[in-house]
Amino acid sequence: MITKERIEDRTIADLLQAYPFVDSFFNNNTLEIEGKESLTLSQLFDEMDEEEREDRALDPDQFSAQLLEFINQMLSFLDEDNSVQSLTILPGTDKSGNPEGFTELVVRKSEVISIVGATGSGKSRLLGDIEWVAQKDTPTSRQILINDDLPDTSWRFSSSKKLVAQLSQNMNFVMDLSAQEFVELHAESRLVESRDEVVTRIIGEANKLAGEPFTPETPITSLSGGQSRALMIADTAILSKSPIILIDEIENAGIDRKKALALLLSEEKIVLMATHDPVLALMGDRRIVIRNGGIAKVIETTEEERTILGKLEELDRTLLSYRTRLRMGESLLDD
Amino acid sequence: MNLVTVSGPPSSGKTSVILKTIDSLKNRGLKVGVAKFDCLYTDDDILYEKAGIPVKKGLSGALCPDHYFVSNVEEVTQWGIKEGFDVLISESAGLCNRCSPYIKDIKAICVIDNLSGINTPKKIGPMLKSADIVVITKGDIVSQAEREVFASRVNMVNPSAIIMNINGLTGQGSFELSTLIFDEKDSIETLVGKKLRFSMPSALCSYCLGETRIGESFQMGNVRKMNLQDKTDSKGSAK
Ligand SMILES: Nc1ncnc2c1ncn2[C@@H]1O[C@H](COP(=O)(O)OP(=O)(O)OP(=O)(O)O)[C@@H](O)[C@H]1O
Ligand SMILES: Nc1nc2c(ncn2[C@@H]2O[C@H](COP(=O)(O)OP(=O)(O)O)[C@@H](O)[C@H]2O)c(=O)[nH]1
Ligand SMILES: [Mg+2]
Ligand SMILES: [Mg+2]
Ligand SMILES: [Zn+2]
Ligand SMILES: [Zn+2]
């Protein structure tokens, strides 16, 4: 931890040297530091007259306080071990107030859990409970433990230390950037050190997941649905710091879902997946059945069910190959 | 009564988030009202009424909406107390990037959306920088990576705020916000004596007073000229 007085009396150059990430802080707070590196922060503010400070809505006290907060956050982000070995869900009540049908559910890293249940049954609420690290303070009264222990409140409130990353159904990009620039930007916000290497790896993995390859120079807004999804999954698997991934249905179109899950698991994530698709549901090690807002049961995927999965995957592949052939302009009757 | 000020750029999702959050507050048995401030036009009062929420609206017309807000907020507070609300939420459109309606010791929430672009946090002034809670909406239509990048930019301009992602359509995250809004010990009787978090400069020039003619001889008061010379002096001009 560093203190406020010490920050105000340090030169800009010194701050940049000690904490390279403050460069983007100055930039995002529109403080121009070029050519002023030899000044201390308070000298820099003293240089501006009242009018300029007022025009730019710069309040020196607030600025230093926020800078200090930022530096302390980043230091703890870089240095903390945020690894999550396990996630425990303790039962609450369903919508009618009846206790849930399980005693304790422990999920370990590199495990996939699928969540099934009718529309409105409470799947999103369960995902919400996990994201908020519920402590009997949500409508379900569930409690979430991390590594078998009461979780630190920073899981709730810190923006750099998020427990959960979410792959939503709509996977659109809105930024006007190439795939490479986009991943670089994300890597920068995560303070990744070997940036080039990570970027190359993400685009490589994404290309393995997507049916049709794309280049680092492709603008993200012109990626196909499958390519976007592939890039998003590879990016989340490799760059997101969050140990838990929530998935709201990965659609089938143009992406190898088995490989996608394998990639997430190889990065030691815990994966929870709400789905109506039998192939995905059976890919889970276990599945949670939700009814009337409560977890009604937890079913272990058995060997027998896995045999069915084999058949379903076979069907899936047949479907996919027909689709590809149709796209290529072939007849489905040719051999 | 607790007063909570909500502000944010137009169409960022303020009304949607407030409506969903009030649902959760009502479930706890709290009585909630809304005061809506806007510039020229708003339909929000109808939305609140439809949801059975008592609402008052004020249009600032030609004035800066935040200036108008401060001039009326005490009266609105007294209305809320008279109505017996537990929580009064003010919604104001952040149309002036220089001003913000936040008051010291009164909870301040800024709502911005993921679609506004990653350079937006940098452009929004005190409305974002001095909020206690920043709500980011429309995460459902962008990627996880974009959500993370956007949140990290917000964190950079306001590291001490609590940043929450809320979906204004489904309300996901609004229950969580509702738990941060009401606190018995934040109760107030009046705002008299309290101060704004950030001063609001008054840009009084002849045009503020109704002048319509163009030309130097019609310009009086606080007039400032752009620097159109080639880059020699950089004061005030962006790089
Ligand atoms: N145990 C519970 N107690 C009280 N309310 C609950 C409980 N579980 C869920 N709810 C409420 O029920 C509503 C519907 O739940 P939710 O949105 O999670 O359903 P869903 O399974 O995600 O539906 P969909 O398939 O439509 O996405 C929500 O308002 C949620 O807060
Ligand atoms: N997709 C999506 N749309 C949203 C979300 N939040 C709000 N909207 C929509 O954005 C528009 C503007 O929202 P509104 O609440 O009126 O914004 P306000 O002007 O800030 O009060 C409306 O059409 C909302 O339905 C969200 O999280 N996701
Ligand atoms: Mg849902
Ligand atoms: Mg509105
Ligand atoms: Zn203003
Ligand atoms: Zn004027």
XYZ file of C-alpha atoms in Angstrom, chain A residues 113-287:
175
model
C -21.789 -28.575 -15.033
C -24.857 -28.228 -17.190
C -28.001 -26.561 -15.976
C -31.356 -27.658 -17.335
C -34.891 -26.519 -16.605
C -37.968 -24.965 -18.170
C -38.282 -21.323 -19.125
C -38.655 -19.183 -16.010
C -37.542 -22.011 -13.739
C -34.655 -20.048 -12.264
C -31.552 -20.864 -14.311
C -30.487 -17.253 -14.645
C -31.107 -16.668 -10.934
C -28.706 -19.498 -10.119
C -26.070 -17.999 -12.397
C -26.802 -14.628 -10.764
C -26.313 -16.113 -7.281
C -22.895 -17.405 -8.297
C -21.820 -14.132 -9.887
C -22.923 -12.135 -6.827
C -21.353 -14.735 -4.512
C -24.702 -14.922 -2.708
C -24.596 -15.022 1.091
C -28.209 -15.934 1.851
C -29.031 -12.413 0.685
C -30.774 -13.125 -2.634
C -34.366 -14.303 -3.261
C -33.183 -17.928 -3.165
C -31.274 -17.638 0.169
C -28.479 -19.726 -1.321
C -24.941 -19.402 -0.086
C -21.801 -19.639 -2.197
C -18.418 -20.645 -0.786
C -15.087 -20.360 -2.540
C -12.266 -22.793 -1.799
C -14.450 -24.175 1.004
C -14.460 -20.857 2.753
C -16.469 -17.674 3.167
C -15.581 -15.557 0.134
C -13.790 -12.235 0.283
C -16.176 -9.333 -0.465
C -13.799 -8.078 -3.148
C -15.229 -10.802 -5.413
C -18.397 -8.753 -5.428
C -17.115 -5.278 -5.906
C -13.753 -5.276 -7.623
C -13.855 -4.667 -11.352
C -10.517 -6.278 -12.103
C -11.168 -9.338 -9.990
C -14.357 -10.828 -11.347
C -15.382 -14.304 -10.307
C -17.388 -14.899 -13.431
C -17.003 -14.349 -17.158
C -20.115 -14.762 -19.223
C -20.436 -16.038 -22.759
C -23.829 -14.795 -23.760
C -26.023 -15.951 -26.559
C -25.585 -12.785 -28.558
C -21.958 -12.576 -29.408
C -21.696 -9.416 -31.415
C -18.723 -7.171 -31.661
C -19.369 -3.460 -31.909
C -15.855 -2.032 -31.927
C -14.286 -0.957 -35.159
C -11.002 -2.896 -34.903
C -9.166 -5.794 -36.506
C -9.121 -9.136 -34.677
C -5.528 -8.544 -33.645
C -6.061 -4.963 -32.430
C -9.084 -6.126 -30.515
C -7.290 -8.884 -28.660
C -4.359 -6.553 -27.993
C -6.705 -4.050 -26.401
C -8.131 -6.716 -24.154
C -4.646 -7.971 -23.246
C -3.639 -4.423 -22.370
C -6.579 -4.016 -20.002
C -5.583 -7.279 -18.292
C -1.980 -6.026 -17.887
C -0.629 -9.062 -19.741
C 3.118 -9.046 -20.175
C 3.983 -11.176 -23.216
C 1.265 -9.541 -25.263
C 2.300 -10.564 -28.812
C 2.594 -14.174 -27.872
C -0.817 -14.245 -26.217
C -2.468 -12.499 -29.144
C -1.012 -14.986 -31.634
C -2.104 -17.884 -29.475
C -5.684 -16.631 -29.152
C -6.124 -16.106 -32.863
C -4.558 -19.522 -33.497
C -6.945 -21.265 -31.086
C -9.921 -19.373 -32.465
C -9.053 -20.601 -35.935
C -9.003 -24.164 -34.665
C -12.551 -23.745 -33.358
C -14.012 -21.939 -36.347
C -14.983 -23.733 -39.499
C -13.596 -21.106 -41.840
C -10.263 -19.512 -40.957
C -9.736 -15.759 -40.564
C -6.613 -13.596 -40.401
C -5.446 -11.253 -37.630
C -6.215 -8.349 -39.969
C -9.896 -9.249 -40.422
C -12.136 -6.529 -38.925
C -14.064 -8.085 -36.042
C -17.342 -6.670 -37.281
C -17.024 -8.676 -40.493
C -16.374 -12.025 -38.792
C -19.076 -14.633 -39.384
C -21.229 -15.824 -36.478
C -19.085 -18.924 -36.027
C -15.830 -16.982 -36.268
C -16.973 -14.383 -33.719
C -18.022 -17.098 -31.330
C -14.700 -18.884 -31.795
C -12.699 -15.711 -31.186
C -14.762 -14.880 -28.134
C -14.316 -18.314 -26.588
C -10.578 -18.419 -27.249
C -10.213 -14.913 -25.878
C -12.225 -15.669 -22.745
C -10.400 -18.950 -22.141
C -6.945 -17.440 -22.438
C -7.279 -13.797 -21.411
C -10.092 -13.548 -18.947
C -8.872 -13.704 -15.377
C -12.210 -14.994 -14.152
C -11.992 -18.583 -12.910
C -15.635 -19.372 -13.636
C -17.248 -19.271 -17.064
C -21.009 -19.112 -17.425
C -22.371 -20.106 -20.791
C -25.887 -19.409 -21.968
C -26.125 -21.949 -24.814
C -23.271 -22.144 -27.291
C -25.013 -22.341 -30.588
C -24.038 -25.029 -32.980
C -23.454 -22.896 -36.034
C -19.938 -23.001 -37.358
C -18.058 -23.968 -34.229
C -16.675 -27.152 -32.759
C -18.288 -27.155 -29.311
C -16.359 -30.106 -27.998
C -13.066 -28.399 -28.772
C -14.412 -25.163 -27.314
C -15.171 -26.813 -23.987
C -11.824 -28.609 -24.052
C -10.051 -25.286 -24.522
C -11.879 -23.706 -21.575
C -11.083 -26.697 -19.397
C -7.423 -26.769 -20.393
C -7.216 -23.271 -18.941
C -8.468 -24.677 -15.628
C -11.818 -22.948 -15.683
C -14.984 -24.059 -13.965
C -17.696 -24.139 -16.615
C -21.422 -23.791 -15.907
C -23.655 -24.040 -18.889
C -27.395 -23.430 -19.133
C -28.693 -25.380 -22.084
C -31.607 -27.108 -23.800
C -29.314 -28.971 -26.199
C -28.927 -32.684 -25.339
C -25.375 -32.846 -26.730
C -24.214 -30.028 -24.470
C -26.221 -31.254 -21.497
C -24.533 -34.636 -21.732
C -21.091 -33.078 -22.108
C -21.368 -31.958 -18.496
C -19.883 -34.142 -15.798
C -23.070 -33.487 -13.877
C -26.264 -31.649 -14.571
